[in-house]
Short mmCIF file of C-alpha atoms and ligand atoms in Angstrom, two decimals:
data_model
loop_
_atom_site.label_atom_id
_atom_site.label_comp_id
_atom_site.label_asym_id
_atom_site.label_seq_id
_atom_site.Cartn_x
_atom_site.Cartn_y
_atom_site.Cartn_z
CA UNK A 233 0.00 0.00 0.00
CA UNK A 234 1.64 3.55 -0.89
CA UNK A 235 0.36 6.50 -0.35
CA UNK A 236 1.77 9.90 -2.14
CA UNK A 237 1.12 13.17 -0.45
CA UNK A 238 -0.76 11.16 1.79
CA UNK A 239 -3.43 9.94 -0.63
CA UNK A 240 -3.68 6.13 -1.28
CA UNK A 241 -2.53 5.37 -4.61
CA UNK A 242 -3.73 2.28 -6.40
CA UNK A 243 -1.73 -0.49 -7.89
CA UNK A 244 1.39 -0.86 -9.99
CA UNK A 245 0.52 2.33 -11.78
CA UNK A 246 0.13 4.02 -8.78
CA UNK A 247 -3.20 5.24 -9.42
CA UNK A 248 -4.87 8.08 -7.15
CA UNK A 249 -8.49 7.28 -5.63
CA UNK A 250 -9.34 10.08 -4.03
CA UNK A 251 -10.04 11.98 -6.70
CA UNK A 252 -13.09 9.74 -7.69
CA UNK A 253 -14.49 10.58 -4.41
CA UNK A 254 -15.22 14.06 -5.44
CA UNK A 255 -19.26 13.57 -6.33
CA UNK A 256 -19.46 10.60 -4.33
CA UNK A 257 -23.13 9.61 -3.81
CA UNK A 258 -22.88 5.81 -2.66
CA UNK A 259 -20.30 2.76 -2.87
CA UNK A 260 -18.10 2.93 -5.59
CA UNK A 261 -16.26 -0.01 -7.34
CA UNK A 262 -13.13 0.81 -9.15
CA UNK A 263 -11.84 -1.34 -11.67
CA UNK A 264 -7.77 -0.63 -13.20
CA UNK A 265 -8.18 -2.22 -16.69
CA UNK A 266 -4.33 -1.27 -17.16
CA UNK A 267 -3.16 -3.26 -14.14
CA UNK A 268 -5.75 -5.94 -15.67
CA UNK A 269 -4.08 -6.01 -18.92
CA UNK A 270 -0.48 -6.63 -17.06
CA UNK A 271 -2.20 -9.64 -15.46
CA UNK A 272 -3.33 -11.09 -18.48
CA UNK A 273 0.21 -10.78 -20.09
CA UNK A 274 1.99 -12.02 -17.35
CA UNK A 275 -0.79 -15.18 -17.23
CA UNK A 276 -0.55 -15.77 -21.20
CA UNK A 277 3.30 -15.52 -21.03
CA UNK A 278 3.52 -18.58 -18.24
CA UNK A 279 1.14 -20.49 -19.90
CA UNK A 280 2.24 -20.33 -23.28
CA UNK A 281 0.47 -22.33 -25.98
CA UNK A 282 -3.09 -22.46 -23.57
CA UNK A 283 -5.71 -20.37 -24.82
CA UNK A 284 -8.10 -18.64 -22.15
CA UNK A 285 -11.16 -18.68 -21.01
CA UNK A 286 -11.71 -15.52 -18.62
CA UNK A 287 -14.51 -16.87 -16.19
CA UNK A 288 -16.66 -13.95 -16.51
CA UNK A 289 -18.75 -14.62 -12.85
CA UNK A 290 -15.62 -13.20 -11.33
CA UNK A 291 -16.51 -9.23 -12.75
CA UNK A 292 -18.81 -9.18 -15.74
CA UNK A 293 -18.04 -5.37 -16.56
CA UNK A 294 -18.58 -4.98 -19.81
CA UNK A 295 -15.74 -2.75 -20.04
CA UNK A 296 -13.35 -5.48 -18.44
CA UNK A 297 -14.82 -8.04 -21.04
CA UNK A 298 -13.82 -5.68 -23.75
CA UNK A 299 -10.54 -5.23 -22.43
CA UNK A 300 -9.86 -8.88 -22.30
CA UNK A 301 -11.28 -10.06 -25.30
CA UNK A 302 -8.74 -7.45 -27.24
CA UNK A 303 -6.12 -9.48 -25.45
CA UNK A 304 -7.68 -12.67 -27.14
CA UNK A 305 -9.21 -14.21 -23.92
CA UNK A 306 -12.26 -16.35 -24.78
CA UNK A 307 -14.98 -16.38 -21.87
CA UNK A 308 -16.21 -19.00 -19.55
CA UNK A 309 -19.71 -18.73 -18.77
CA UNK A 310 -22.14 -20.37 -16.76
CA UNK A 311 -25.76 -18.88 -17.47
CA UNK A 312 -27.40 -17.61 -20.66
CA UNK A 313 -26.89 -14.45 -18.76
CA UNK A 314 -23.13 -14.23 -18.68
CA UNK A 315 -23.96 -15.79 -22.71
CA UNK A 316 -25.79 -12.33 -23.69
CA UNK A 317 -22.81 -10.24 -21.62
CA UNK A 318 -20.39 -11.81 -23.11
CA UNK A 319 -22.12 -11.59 -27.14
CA UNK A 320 -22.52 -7.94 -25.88
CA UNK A 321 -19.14 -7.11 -25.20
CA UNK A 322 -17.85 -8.78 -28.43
CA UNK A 323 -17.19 -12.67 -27.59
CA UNK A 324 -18.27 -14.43 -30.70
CA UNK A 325 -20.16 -17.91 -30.17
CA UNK A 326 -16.73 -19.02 -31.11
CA UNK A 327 -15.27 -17.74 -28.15
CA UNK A 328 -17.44 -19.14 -25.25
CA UNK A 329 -16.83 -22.38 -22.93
CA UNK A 330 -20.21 -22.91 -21.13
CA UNK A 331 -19.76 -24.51 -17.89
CA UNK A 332 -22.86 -25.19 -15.33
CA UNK A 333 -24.40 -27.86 -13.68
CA UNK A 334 -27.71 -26.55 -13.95
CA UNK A 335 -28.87 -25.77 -18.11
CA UNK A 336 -32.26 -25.39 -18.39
CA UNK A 337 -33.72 -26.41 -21.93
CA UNK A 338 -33.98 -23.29 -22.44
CA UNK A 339 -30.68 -22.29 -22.02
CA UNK A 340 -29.27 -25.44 -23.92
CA UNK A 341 -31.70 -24.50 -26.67
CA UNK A 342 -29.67 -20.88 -27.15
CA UNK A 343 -26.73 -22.36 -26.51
CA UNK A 344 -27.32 -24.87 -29.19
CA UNK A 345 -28.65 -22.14 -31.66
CA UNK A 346 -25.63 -19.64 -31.02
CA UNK A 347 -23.10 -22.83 -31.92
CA UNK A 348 -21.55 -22.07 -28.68
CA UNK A 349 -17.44 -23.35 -28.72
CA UNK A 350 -17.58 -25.92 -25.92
CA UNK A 351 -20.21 -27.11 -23.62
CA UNK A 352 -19.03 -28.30 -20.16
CA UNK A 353 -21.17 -30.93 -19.10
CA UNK A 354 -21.44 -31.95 -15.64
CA UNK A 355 -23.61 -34.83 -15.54
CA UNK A 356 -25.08 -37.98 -17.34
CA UNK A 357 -28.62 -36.48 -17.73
CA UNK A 358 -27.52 -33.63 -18.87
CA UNK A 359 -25.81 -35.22 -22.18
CA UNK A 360 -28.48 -37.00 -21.98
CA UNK A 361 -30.40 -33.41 -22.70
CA UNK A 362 -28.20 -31.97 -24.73
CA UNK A 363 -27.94 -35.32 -26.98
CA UNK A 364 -32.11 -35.21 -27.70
CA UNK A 365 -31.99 -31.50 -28.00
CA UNK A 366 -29.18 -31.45 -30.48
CA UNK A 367 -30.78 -34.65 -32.25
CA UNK A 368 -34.49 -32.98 -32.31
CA UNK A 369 -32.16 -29.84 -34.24
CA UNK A 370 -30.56 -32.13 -36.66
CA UNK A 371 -27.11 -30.42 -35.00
CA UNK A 372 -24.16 -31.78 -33.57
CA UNK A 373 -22.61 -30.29 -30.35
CA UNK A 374 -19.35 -29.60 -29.44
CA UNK A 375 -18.99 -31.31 -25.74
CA UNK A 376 -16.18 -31.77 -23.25
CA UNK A 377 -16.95 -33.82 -19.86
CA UNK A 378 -16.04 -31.80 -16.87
CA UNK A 379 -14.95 -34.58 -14.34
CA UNK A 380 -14.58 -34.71 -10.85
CA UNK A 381 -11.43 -36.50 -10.05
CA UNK A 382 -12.06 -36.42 -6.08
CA UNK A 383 -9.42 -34.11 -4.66
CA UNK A 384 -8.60 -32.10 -2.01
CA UNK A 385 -6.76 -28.39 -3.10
CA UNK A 386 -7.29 -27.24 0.31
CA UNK A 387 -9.42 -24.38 0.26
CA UNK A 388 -12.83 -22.80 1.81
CA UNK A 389 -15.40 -25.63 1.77
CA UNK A 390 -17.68 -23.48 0.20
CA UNK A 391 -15.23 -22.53 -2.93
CA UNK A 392 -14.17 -26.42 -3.27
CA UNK A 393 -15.44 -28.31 -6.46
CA UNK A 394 -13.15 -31.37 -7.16
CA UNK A 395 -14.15 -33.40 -4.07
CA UNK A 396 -16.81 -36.58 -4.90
CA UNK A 397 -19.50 -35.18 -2.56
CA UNK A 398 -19.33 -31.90 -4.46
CA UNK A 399 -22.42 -31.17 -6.70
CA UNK A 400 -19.68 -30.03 -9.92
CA UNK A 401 -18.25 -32.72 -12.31
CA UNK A 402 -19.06 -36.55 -12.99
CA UNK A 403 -17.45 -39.08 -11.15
CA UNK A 404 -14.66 -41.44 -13.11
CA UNK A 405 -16.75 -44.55 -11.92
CA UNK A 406 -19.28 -42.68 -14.81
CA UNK A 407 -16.98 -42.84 -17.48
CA UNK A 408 -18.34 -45.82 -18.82
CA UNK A 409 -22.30 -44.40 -19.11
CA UNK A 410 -20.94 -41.35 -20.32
CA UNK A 411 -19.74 -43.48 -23.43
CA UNK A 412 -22.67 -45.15 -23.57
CA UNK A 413 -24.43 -42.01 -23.57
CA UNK A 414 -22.06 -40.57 -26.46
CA UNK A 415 -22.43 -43.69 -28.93
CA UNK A 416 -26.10 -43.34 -28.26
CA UNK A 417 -26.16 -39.73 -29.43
CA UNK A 418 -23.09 -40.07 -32.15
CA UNK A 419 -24.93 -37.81 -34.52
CA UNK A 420 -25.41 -34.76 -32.05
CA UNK A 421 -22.92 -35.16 -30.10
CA UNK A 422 -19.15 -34.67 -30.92
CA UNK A 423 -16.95 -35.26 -27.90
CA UNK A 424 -14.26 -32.36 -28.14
CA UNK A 425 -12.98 -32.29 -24.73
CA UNK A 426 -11.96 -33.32 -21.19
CA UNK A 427 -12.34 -30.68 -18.37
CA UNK A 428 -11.58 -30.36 -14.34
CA UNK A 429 -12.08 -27.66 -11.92
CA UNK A 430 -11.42 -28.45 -8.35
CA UNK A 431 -12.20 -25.12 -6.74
CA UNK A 432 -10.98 -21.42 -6.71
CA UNK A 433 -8.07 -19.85 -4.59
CA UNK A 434 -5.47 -22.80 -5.16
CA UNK A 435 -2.33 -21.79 -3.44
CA UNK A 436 -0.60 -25.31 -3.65
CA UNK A 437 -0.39 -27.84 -6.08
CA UNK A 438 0.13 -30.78 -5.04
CA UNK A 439 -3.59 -32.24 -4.85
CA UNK A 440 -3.69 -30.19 -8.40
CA UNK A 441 -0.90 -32.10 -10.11
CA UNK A 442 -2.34 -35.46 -8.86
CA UNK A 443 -5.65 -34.47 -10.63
CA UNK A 444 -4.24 -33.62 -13.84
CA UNK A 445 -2.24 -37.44 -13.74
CA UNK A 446 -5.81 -38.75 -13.35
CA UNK A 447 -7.41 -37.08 -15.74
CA UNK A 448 -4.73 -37.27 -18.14
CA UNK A 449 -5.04 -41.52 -18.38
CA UNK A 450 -8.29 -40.91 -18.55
CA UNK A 451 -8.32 -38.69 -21.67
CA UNK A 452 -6.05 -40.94 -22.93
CA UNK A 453 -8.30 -43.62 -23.37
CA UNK A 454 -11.55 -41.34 -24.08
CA UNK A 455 -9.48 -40.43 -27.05
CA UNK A 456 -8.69 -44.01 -28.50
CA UNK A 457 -12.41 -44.31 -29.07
CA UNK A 458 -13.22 -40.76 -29.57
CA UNK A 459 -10.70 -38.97 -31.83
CA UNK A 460 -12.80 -36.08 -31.90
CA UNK A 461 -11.86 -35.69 -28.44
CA UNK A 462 -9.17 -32.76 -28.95
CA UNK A 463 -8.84 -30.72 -25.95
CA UNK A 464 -7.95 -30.56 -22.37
CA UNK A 465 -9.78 -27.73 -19.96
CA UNK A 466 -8.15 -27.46 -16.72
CA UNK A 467 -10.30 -24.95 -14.79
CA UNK A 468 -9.48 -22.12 -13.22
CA UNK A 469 -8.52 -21.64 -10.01
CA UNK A 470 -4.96 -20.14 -9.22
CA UNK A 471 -5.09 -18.11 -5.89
CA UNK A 472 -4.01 -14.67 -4.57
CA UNK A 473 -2.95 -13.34 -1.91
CA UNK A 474 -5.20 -11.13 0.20
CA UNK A 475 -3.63 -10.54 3.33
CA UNK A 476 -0.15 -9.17 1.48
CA UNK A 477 0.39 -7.15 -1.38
CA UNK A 478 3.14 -9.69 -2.58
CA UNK A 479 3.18 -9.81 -6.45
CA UNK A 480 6.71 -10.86 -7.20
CA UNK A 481 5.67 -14.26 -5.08
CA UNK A 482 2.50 -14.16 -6.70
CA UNK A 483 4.07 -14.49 -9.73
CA UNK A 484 6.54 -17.19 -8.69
CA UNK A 485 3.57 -19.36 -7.77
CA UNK A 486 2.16 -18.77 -11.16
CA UNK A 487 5.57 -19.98 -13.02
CA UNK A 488 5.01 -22.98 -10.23
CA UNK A 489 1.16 -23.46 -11.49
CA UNK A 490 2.47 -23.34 -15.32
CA UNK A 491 4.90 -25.74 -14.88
CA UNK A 492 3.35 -28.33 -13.03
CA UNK A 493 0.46 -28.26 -15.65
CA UNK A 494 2.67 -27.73 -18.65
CA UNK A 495 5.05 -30.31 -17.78
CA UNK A 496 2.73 -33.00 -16.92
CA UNK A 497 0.43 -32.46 -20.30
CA UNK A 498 3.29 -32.08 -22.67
CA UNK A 499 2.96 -35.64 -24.33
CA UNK A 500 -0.82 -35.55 -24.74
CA UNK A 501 -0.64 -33.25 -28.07
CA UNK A 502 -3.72 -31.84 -27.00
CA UNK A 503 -4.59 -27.97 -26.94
CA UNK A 504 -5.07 -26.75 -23.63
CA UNK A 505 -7.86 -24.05 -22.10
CA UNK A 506 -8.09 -22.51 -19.18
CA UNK A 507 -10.35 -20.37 -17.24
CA UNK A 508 -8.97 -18.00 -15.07
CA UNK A 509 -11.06 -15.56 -12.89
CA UNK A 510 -9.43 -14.63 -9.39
CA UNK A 511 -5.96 -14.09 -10.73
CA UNK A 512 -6.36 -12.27 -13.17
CA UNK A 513 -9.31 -9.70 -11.59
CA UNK A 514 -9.18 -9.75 -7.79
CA UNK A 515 -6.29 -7.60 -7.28
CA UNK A 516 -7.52 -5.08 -9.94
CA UNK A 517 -10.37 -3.57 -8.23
CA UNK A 518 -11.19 -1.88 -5.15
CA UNK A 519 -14.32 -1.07 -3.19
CA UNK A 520 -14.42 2.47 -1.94
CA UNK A 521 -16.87 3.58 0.87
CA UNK A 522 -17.54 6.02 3.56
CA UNK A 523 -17.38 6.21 6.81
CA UNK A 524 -20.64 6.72 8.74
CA UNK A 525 -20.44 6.63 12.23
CA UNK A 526 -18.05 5.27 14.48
CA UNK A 527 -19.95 3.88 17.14
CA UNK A 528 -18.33 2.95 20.30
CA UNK A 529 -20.04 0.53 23.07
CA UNK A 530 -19.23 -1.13 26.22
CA UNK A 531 -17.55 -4.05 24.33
CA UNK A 532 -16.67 -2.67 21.27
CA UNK A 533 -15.88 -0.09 18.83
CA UNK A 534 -17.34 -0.25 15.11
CA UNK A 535 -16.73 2.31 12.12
CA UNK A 536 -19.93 1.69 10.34
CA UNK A 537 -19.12 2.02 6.52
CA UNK A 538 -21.73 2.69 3.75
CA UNK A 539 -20.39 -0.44 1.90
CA UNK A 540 -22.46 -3.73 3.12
CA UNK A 541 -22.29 -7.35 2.59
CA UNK A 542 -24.84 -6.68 0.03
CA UNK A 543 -21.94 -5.26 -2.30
CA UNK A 544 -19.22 -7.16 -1.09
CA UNK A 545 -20.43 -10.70 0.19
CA UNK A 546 -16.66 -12.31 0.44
CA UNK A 547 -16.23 -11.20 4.58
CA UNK A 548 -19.70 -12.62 5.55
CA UNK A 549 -19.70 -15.55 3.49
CA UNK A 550 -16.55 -16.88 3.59
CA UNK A 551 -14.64 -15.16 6.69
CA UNK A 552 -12.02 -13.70 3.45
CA UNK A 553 -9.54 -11.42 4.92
CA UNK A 554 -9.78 -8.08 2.68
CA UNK A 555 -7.28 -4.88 3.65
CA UNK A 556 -8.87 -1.80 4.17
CA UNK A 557 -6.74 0.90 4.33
CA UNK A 558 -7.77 4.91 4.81
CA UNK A 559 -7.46 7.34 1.05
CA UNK A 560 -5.89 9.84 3.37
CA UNK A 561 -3.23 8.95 5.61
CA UNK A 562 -3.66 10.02 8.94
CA UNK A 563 -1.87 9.58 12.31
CA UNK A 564 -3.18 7.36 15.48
CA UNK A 565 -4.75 3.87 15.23
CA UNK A 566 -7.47 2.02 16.21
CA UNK A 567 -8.39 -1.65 16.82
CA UNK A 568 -12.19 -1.79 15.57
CA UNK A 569 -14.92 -3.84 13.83
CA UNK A 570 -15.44 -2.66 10.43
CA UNK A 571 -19.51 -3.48 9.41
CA UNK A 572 -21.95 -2.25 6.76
CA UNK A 573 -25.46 -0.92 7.51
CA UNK A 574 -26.99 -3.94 6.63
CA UNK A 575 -29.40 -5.63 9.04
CA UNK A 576 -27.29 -8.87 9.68
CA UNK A 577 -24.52 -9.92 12.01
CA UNK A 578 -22.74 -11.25 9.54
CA UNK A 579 -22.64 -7.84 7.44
CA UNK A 580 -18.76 -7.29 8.55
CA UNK A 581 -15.70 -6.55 6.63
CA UNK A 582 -13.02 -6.88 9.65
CA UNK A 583 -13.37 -8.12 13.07
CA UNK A 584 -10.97 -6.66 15.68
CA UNK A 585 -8.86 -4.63 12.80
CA UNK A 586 -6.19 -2.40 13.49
CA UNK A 587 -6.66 0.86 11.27
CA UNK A 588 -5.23 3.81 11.33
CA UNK A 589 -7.42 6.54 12.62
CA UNK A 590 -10.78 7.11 10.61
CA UNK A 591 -13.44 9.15 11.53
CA UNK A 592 -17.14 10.10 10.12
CA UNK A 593 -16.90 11.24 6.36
CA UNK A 594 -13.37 9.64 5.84
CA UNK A 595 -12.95 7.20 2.96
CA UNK A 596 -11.50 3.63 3.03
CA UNK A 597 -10.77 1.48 0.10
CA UNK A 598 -11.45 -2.74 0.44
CA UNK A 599 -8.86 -3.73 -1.39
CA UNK A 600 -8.71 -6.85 -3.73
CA UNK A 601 -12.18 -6.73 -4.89
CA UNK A 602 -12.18 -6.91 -8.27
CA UNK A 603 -13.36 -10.52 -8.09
CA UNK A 604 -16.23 -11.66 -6.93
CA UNK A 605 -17.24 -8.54 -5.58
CA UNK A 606 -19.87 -6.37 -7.88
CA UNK A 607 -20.81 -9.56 -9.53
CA UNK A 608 -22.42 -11.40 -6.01
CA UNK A 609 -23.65 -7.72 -5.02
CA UNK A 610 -27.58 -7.48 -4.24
CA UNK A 611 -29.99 -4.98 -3.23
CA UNK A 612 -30.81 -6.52 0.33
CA UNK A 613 -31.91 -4.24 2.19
CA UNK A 614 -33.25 -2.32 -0.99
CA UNK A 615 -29.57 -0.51 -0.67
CA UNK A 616 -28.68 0.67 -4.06
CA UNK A 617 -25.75 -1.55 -6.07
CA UNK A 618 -22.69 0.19 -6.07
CA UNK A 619 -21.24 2.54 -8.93
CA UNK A 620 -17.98 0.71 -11.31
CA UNK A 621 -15.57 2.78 -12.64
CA UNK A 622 -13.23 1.40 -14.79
CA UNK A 623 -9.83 3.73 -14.81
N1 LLP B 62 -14.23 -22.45 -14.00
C1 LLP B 62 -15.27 -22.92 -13.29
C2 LLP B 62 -16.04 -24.05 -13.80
C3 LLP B 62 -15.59 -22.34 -12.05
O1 LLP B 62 -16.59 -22.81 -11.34
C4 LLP B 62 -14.83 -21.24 -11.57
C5 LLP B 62 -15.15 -20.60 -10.30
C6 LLP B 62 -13.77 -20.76 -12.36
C7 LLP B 62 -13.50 -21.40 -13.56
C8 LLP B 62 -12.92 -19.59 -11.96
O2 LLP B 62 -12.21 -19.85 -10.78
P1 LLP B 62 -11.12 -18.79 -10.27
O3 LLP B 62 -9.97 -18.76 -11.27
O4 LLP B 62 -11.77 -17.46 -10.18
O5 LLP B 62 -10.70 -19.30 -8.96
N2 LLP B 62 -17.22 -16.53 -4.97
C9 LLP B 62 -16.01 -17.22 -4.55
C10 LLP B 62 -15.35 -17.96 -5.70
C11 LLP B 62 -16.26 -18.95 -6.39
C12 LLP B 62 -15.61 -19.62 -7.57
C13 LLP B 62 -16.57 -20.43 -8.33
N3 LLP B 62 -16.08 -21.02 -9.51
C14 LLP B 62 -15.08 -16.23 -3.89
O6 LLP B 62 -15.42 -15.08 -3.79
O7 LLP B 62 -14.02 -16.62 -3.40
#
């Protein structure tokens, strides 16, 4: 964190923040697509050869999307939703991997009429679906299996997906119905790929590197009986660091990440995706708010921010650890709660936080919230969504 004439400055490009503050009216999100772009180079460069997929539920800002996809990212979806953003913000059909373990017909049916890339499927009666849709259309779609290889990458319960009593991904023990399924369906359905995902902020890779030896014997033998089968997705996932500003080792676990994955699919000639989210947005936004009271009681003190768990859910949800540091340096500090107005609880952004001396009408920034922040934001409360800026 730097601050220059003792105003918070934001990022590698030491942007200013307080200047944004000057018509401030409620929450604001602010998004750097210039640090974004260095993220995306220093991803692509590591993991050279793999084309990706930006997994658009991390920030759907159509501005961000636009940035990205003139970087030649594809986009991951996983709703007809984040379909429309992304054919909005200039993904082609061509362009989109759509994961999900919950298509609707509906849903399929656009997918199936846009020609969408890649679908993800994540369970037997969903080929099953997509097979008799794509039949009933006289069309043929593109599918990869997203498998669930059963591992543990050590992370928040709540943000794991590789683990067998997970709801994501189709057991190996499937594998055999899942060809079954394909031969029945050979005319509408071509089997392009093989995909994993075992949960976001990874931060070791050892469970990770066990996965990929699974699932590469496994595409090994899809692929003697499917030839079509062409590709090899393996998720998204690669953690940051919230509780440091640390990018050099950030990076270093990146090189780690590529490695391990590039190393151990070398021999399978296939093309590899990705789908990147965290990495590659968290650190590039912040959430800016104001200080409303600072309310001291018998037990505790609390600076009650305008910000809430309705625009940033990550505290509340999964006790994540964001800094929140003052736009104007001041002297003194004070250990404090940091909470939103909202009528929970749970509606905290610190517990017990040292911070440096804020009173009513000062600003703080939440750092690191450039993924999933705006995009899990509601109106609880009817409270009003916050502004994004994009600088
Ligand atoms: N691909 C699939 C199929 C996914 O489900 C996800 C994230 C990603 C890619 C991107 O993962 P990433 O690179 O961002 O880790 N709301 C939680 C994170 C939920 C992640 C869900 N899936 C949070 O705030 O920590």
């Amino acid at each position: 964190m730097e601050y220059i004439n003792n105003e918070l400055v934001f990022g590698p490009y030491k942007k200013p923040l307080l200047p944004l503050c000057a018509n401030y009216a409620r929450p604001i999100y602010v998004y750097d697509l210039q640090f974004l772009e260095q993220r995306y180079q220093k991803m692509s460069e590591a993991l050279k050869g793999v084309r990706l997929f930006y997994a658009m539920k991390a920030n759907s800002h159509p501005q961000v999307l636009q940035k990205l996809k003139s970087m030649g990212a594809g986009a991951d979806v996983v709703s007809l939703g984040e379909i429309k953003r992304a054919l909005e913000s200039g993904f082609g059909p061509e362009d989109i991997v759509y994961s999900g373990v919950g298509k609707t017909r509906f849903e399929i049916e656009e997918a199936l009429r846009l020609g969408i890339y890649q679908i993800n499927v994540e369970s037997l009666p969903e080929l099953e679906r997509i097979g008799e849709m794509a039949a009933a259309k006289s069309m043929k779609a593109s599918i990869a299996l997203r498998l669930n290889p059963d591992i543990d990458i050590k992370t928040h319960p709540y943000i794991a997906t590789g683990l067998k009593d997970n709801k994501f991904g189709m057991e190996l023990s499937l594998i055999p119905a899942l060809i079954a399924c394909l031969q029945k369906y050979k005319s509408s359905l071509e089997l392009v790929g093989v995909s994993l995902h075992l949960g976001s902020q990874m931060l070791e890779f050892a469970g990770y590197q066990e996965a990929l030896l699974r699932l590469k014997n496994v595409y090994r033998d899809l692929q003697a009986q499917f030839p079509s089968l062409q590709r090899f997705d393996f998720g998204g996932g690669l953690g940051i660091f919230y509780d440091r500003q640390d990018l050099a080792l950030e990076e270093s676990l990146l090189q780690e990440y590529a490695q391990i994955t590039l190393s151990t699919l070398t021999d399978l000639n296939a093309s590899l995706q990705s789908e990147p989210g965290r990495w590659l947005m968290g650190h590039c936004g912040v959430l800016i708010s104001q200080v409303q009271y600072i309310k001291k009681t018998s037990q505790k003190t609390f600076a009650i921010i305008d910000a809430g768990m309705n625009h940033l859910i990550r505290p509340s949800l999964y006790e994540a650890h964001h800094e929140i540091i003052p736009l104007v340096k001041k002297s003194g500090a004070m250990v404090c709660d940091i909470v939103g107005p909202i009528c929970e609880s749970s509606d905290f952004f610190a517990k017990d936080r040292s911070i440096t001396g804020v009173a009513e009408g000062d600003f703080v920034a939440v750092m690191d919230s450039g993924a999933y922040g705006y995009s899990m934001a509601s109106q609880y409360n009817l409270q009003d969504l916050p502004l994004e800026i994009c600088i």
